Protein backbone atom coordinates (compact mmCIF):
# COMPACT_ATOMS: atom_id res chain seq x y z
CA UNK A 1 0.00 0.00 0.00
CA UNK A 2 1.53 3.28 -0.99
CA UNK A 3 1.58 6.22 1.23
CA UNK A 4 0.41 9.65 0.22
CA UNK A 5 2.62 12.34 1.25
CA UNK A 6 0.73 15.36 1.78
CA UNK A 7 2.44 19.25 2.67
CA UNK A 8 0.74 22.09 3.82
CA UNK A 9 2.31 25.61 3.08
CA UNK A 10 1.96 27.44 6.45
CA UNK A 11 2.35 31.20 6.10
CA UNK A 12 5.14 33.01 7.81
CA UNK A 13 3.35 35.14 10.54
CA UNK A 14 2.15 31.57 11.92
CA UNK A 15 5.50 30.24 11.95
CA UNK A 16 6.16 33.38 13.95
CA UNK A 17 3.31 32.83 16.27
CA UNK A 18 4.52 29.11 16.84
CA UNK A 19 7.72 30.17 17.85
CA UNK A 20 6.39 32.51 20.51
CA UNK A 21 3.94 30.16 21.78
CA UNK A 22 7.10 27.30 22.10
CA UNK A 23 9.43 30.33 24.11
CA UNK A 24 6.35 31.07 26.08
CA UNK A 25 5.27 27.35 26.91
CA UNK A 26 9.18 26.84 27.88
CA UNK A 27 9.14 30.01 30.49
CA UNK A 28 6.19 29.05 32.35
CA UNK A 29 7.38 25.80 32.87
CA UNK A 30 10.81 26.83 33.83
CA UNK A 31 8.72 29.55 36.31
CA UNK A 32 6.82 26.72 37.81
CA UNK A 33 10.03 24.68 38.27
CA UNK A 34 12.39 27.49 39.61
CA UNK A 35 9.46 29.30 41.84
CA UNK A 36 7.51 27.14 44.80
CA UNK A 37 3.97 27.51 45.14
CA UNK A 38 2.48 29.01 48.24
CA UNK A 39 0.15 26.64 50.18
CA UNK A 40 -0.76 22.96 50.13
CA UNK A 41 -2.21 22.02 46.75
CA UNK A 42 -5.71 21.34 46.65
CA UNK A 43 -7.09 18.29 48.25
CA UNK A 44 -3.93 17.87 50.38
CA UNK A 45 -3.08 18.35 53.82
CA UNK A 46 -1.28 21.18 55.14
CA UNK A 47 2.44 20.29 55.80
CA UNK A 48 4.16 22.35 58.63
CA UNK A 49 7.16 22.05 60.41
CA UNK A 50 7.42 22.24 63.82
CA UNK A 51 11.14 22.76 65.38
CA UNK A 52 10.45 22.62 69.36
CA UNK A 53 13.45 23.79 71.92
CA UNK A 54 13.05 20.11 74.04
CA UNK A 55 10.81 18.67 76.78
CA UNK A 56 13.01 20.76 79.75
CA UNK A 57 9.45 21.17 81.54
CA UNK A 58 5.71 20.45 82.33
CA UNK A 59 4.75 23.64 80.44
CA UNK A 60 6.73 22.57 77.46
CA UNK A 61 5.50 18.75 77.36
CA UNK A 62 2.14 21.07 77.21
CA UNK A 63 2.62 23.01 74.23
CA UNK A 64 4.13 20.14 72.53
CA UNK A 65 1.00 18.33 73.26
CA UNK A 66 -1.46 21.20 72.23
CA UNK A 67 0.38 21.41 68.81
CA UNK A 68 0.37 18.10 68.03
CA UNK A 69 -3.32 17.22 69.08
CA UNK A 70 -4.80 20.49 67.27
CA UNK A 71 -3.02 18.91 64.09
CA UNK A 72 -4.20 15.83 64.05
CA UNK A 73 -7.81 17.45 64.59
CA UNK A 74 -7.46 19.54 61.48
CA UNK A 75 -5.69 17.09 59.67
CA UNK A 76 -3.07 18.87 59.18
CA UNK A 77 0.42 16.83 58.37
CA UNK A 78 2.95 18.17 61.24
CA UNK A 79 6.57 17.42 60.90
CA UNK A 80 7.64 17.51 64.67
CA UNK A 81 11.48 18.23 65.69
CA UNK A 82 12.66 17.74 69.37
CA UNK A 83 16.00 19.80 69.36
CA UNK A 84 16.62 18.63 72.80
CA UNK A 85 18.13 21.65 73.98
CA UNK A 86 20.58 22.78 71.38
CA UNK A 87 20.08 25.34 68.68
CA UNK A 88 22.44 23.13 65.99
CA UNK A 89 19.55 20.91 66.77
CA UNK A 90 16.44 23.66 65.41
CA UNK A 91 18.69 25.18 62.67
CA UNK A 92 18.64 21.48 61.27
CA UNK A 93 15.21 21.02 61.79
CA UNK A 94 14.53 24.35 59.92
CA UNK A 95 17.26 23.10 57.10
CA UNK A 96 15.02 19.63 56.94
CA UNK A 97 11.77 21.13 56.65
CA UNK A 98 12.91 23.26 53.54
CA UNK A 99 14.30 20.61 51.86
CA UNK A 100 10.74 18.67 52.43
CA UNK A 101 9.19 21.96 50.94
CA UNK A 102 6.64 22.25 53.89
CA UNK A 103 3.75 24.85 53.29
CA UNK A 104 4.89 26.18 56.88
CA UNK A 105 7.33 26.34 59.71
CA UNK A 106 6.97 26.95 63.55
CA UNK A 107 9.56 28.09 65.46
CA UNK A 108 9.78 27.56 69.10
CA UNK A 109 13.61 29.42 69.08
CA UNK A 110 16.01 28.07 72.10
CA UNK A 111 17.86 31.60 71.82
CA UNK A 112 17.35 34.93 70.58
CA UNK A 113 20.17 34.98 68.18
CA UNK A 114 22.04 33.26 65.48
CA UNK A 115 19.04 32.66 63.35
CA UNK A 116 19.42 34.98 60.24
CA UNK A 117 21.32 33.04 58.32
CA UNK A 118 18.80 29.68 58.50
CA UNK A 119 15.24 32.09 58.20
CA UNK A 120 16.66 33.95 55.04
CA UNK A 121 17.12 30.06 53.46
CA UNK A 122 13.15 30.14 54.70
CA UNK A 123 12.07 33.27 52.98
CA UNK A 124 14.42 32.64 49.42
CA UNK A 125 12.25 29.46 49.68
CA UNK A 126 8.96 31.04 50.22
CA UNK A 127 8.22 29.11 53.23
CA UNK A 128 6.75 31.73 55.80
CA UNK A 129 7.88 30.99 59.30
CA UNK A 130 5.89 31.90 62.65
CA UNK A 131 8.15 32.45 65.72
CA UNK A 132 6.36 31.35 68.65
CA UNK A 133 6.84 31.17 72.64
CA UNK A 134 10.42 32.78 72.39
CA UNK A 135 11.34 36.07 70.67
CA UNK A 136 14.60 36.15 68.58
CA UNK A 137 16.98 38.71 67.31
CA UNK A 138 17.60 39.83 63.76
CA UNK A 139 19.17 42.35 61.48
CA UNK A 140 15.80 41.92 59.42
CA UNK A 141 12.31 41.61 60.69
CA UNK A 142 11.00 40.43 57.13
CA UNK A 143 12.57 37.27 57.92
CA UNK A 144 9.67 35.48 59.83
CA UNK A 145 6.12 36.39 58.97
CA UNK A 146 5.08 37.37 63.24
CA UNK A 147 5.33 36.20 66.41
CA UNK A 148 3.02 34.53 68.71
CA UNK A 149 3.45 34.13 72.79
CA UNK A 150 3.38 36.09 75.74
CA UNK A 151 4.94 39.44 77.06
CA UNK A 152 8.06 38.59 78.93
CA UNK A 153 9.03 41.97 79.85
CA UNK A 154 5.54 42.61 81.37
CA UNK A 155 6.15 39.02 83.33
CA UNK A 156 9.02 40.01 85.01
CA UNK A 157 7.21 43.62 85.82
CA UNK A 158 4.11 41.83 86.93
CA UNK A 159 5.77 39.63 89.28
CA UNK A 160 7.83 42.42 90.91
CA UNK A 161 4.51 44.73 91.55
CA UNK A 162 2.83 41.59 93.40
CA UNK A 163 6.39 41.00 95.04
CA UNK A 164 7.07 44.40 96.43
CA UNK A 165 3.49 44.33 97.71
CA UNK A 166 3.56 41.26 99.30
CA UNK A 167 6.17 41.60 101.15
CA UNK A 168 6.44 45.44 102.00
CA UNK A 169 9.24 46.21 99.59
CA UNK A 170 11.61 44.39 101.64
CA UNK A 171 13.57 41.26 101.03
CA UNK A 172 17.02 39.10 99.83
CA UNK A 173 15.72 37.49 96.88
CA UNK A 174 17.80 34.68 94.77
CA UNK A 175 16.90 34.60 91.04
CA UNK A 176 16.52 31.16 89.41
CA UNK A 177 17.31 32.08 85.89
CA UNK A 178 16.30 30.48 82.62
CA UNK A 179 18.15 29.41 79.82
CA UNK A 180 21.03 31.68 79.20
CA UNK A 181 20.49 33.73 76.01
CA UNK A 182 16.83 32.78 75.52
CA UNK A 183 14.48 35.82 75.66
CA UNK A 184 11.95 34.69 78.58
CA UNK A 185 15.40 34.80 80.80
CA UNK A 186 16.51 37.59 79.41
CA UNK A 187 13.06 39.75 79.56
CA UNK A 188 12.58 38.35 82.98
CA UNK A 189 15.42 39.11 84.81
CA UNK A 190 15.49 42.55 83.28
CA UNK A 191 12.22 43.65 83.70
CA UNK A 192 11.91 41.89 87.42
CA UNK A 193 14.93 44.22 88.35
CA UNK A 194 13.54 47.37 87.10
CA UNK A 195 10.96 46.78 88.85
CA UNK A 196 12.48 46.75 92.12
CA UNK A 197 14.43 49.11 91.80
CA UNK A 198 12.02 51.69 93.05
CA UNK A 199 12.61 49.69 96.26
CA UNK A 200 15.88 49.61 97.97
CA UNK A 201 15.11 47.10 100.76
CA UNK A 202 14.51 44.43 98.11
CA UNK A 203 17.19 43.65 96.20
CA UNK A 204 18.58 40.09 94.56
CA UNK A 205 21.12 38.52 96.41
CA UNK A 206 22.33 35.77 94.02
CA UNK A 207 21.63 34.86 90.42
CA UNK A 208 22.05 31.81 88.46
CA UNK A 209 20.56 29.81 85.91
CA UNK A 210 19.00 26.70 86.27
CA UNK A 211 18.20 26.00 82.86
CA UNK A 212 14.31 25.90 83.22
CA UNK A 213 14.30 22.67 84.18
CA UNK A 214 13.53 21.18 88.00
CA UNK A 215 16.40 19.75 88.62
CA UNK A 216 18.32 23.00 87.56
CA UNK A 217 16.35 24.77 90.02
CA UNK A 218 16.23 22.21 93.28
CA UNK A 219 21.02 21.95 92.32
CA UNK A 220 21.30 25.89 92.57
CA UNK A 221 18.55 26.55 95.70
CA UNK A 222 21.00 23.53 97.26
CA UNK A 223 23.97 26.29 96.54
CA UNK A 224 21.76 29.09 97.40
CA UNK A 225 21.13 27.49 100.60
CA UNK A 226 24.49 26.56 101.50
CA UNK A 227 25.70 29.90 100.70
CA UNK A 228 23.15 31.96 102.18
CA UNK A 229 21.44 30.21 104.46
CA UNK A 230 18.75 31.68 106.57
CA UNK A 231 19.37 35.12 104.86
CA UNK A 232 17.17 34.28 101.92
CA UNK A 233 13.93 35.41 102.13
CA UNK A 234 12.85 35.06 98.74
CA UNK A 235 13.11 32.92 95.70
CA UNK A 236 12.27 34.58 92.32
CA UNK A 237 11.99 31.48 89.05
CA UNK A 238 11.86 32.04 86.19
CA UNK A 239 9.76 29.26 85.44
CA UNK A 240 7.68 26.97 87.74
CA UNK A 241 9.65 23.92 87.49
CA UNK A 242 12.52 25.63 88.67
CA UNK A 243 10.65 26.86 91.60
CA UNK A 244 9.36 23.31 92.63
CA UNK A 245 13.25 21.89 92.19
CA UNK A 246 14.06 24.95 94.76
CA UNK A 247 11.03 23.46 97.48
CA UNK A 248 12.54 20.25 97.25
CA UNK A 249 15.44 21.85 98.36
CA UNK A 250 13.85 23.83 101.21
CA UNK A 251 11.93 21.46 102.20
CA UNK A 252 14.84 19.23 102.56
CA UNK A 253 17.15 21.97 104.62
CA UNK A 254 14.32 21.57 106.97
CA UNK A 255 12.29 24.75 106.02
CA UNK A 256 8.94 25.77 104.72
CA UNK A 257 8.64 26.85 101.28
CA UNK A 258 5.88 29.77 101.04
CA UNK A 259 6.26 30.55 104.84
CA UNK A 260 9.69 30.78 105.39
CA UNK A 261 11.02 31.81 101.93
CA UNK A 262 8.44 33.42 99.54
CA UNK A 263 8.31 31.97 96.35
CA UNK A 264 7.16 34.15 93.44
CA UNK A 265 7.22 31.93 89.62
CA UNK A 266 5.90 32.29 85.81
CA UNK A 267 4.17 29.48 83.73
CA UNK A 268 1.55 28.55 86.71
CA UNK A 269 1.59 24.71 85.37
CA UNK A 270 -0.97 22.51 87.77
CA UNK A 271 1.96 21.74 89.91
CA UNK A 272 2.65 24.94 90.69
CA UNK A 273 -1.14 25.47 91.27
CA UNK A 274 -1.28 22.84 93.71
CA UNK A 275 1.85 24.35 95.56
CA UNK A 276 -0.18 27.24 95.60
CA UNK A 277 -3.15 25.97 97.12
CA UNK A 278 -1.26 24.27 99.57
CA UNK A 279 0.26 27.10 100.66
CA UNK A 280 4.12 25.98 99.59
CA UNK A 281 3.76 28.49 96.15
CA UNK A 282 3.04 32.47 96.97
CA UNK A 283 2.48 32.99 93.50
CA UNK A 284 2.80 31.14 89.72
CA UNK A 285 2.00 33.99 86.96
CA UNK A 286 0.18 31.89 84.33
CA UNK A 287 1.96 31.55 80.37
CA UNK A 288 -0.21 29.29 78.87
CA UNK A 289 1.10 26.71 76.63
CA UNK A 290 -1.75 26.28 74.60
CA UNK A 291 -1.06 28.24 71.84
CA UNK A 292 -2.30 25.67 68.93
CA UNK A 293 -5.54 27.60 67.39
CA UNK A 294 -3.84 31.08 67.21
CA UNK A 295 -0.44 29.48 65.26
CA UNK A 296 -2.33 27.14 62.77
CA UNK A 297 -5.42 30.04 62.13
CA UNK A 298 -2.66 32.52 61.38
CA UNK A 299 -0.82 29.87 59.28
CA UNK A 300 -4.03 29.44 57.49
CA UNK A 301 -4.63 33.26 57.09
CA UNK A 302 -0.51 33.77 55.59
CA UNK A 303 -1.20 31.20 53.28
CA UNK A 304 -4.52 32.53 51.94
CA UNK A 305 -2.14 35.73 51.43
CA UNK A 306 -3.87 37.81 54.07
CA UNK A 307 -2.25 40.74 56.50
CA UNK A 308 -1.67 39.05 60.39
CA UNK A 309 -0.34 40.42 63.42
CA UNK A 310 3.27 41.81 63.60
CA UNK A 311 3.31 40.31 67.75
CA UNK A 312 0.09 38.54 68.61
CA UNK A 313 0.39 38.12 72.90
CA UNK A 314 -1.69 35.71 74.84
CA UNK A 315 -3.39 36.53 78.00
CA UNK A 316 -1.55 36.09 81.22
CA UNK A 317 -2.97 35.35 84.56
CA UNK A 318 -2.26 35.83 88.56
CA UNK A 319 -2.71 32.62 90.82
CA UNK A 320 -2.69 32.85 94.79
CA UNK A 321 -4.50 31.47 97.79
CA UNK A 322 -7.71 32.96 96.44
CA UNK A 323 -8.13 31.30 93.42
CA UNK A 324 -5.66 28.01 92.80
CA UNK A 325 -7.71 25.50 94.66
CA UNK A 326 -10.80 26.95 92.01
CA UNK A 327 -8.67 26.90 88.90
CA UNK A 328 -7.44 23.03 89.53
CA UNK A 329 -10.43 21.08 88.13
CA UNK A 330 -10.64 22.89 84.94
CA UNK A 331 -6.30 23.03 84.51
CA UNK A 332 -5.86 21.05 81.18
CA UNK A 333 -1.36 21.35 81.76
């Protein structure tokens, strides 16, 4: 069977327009190659990254825990990172979840610095990133999309107004210190000692860190204690499970925490409630933990391309004798 060969004369403006069409086909698919796409395709789950500091307390078990269970309730795919303490650790994390090409990253920062160089990887990616808990550091601000936690400065301030009340704005306090370089030790101490300082009876004796975590606080109140002795008349955490390491430590020196040595703390986990209500706690100043609808509603709101919050705080709240015994049955941390 023969086979007819057939030609068709195509006329040169549609050559022309062929051409442009090929150039143009090739540049959108190099575009869509070379630029990521913003948001989980359709039909898909979200993917986010979530680089957490470590499990160094109750409160932090408790976000943890709040992040992960509002995921799995919106179905959203969360790629969890426990850095265990060390930044090396969260600026890996960070590295992973960019290669992965999450929709999203959360950033629980250890520190306040060293984070530029990771974030701008982040934003040349397109990958906005929410800092949350912890404030950082950084020579530019258009780095992360915003920041979600609580006021640390107006922690420390809070907690000296109740202090210098309470006890007549005199006192030797020691000051169980956070994590060095992180920003709720940082804010803390430096807000707590402006606001005594309109008090020159109560000043801060000693000062060291415990490292947020209980048995930080109940190794240094053993030093404190040793070192000061019956001069102490007030401890100052930074955190609660610092504070309940230091009543071991009273309590084993043979004195009474909350009667002989006032104890004054921030995160008011149920622990610390309890210590209230039992009189061994003066007074936990409540961070919540439970920041999970805020972080993934904004995450949904930056993806959908919409203006959020430069600094979003959460509510903080006062415990003492008159309302921890209340507060326990409904304490979800």
């Amino acid at each position: 069977m023969a086979l007819i060969s057939t030609s068709v004369r195509v006329p040169a403006w549609a050559r022309h327009l062929g051409s442009f069409g090929a150039v143009l086909g090739a540049l959108v698919f190099l575009s869509a190659a070379v630029l990521p796409a913003t948001g989980a395709p359709a039909g898909k789950p979200l993917r986010i990254g979530f680089a957490q500091t470590g499990a160094e307390s109750a409160w932090r078990t408790a976000n943890t825990e709040s992040m992960k269970s509002e995921a799995a309730r919106r179905g959203i795919d969360l790629k969890f990172s426990d850095a265990q303490g060390k930044q090396e650790n969260q600026i890996r994390a960070v590295r992973s979840f960019i290669a992965q090409r999450v929709d999203a990253i959360v950033l629980a920062p250890l520190v306040e610095t060293g984070w530029d160089p990771v974030l701008r990887e982040a934003k040349r990616a397109r990958i906005p990133v929410v800092i949350t808990d912890r404030t950082i550091q950084t020579s530019d601000e258009s780095l992360y999309a915003c920041f979600i936690g609580s006021d640390f400065l107006e922690e420390g301030r809070m907690a000296a107004r109740w202090l210098a009340k309470e006890v007549g704005g005199k006192g030797r306090i020691v000051e169980l210190q956070g994590t060095p370089g992180a920003a709720p030790a940082n804010d803390r101490r430096k807000a707590f000692a402006e606001g005594i300082a309109g008090f020159p009876e109560l000043k801060i004796i000693d000062s060291q860190s415990g490292d947020f975590r209980r048995s930080g606080g109940k190794e240094v109140m053993e030093a404190f204690l040793k070192k000061h002795g019956r001069t102490i008349d007030i401890v100052y955490a930074h955190n609660d499970d610092m504070a309940l390491g230091a009543i071991q430590a009273i309590e084993a020196a043979g004195l009474r925490p909350g009667t002989d040595i006032v104890i004054v703390a921030i995160d008011a986990i149920r622990e610390a409630i309890e210590a209230v209500a039992t009189g061994k706690m003066n007074r936990p100043l409540e961070l919540s933990p439970l920041f999970r609808p805020k972080v993934y509603d904004t995450i949904d709101r930056l993806l959908a391309g919409e203006k959020v919050e430069r600094k979003a705080y959460n509510q903080d709240e006062l415990f003492d004798r008159t309302n921890a015994a209340a507060a326990l049955p409904s304490r979800r941390y």
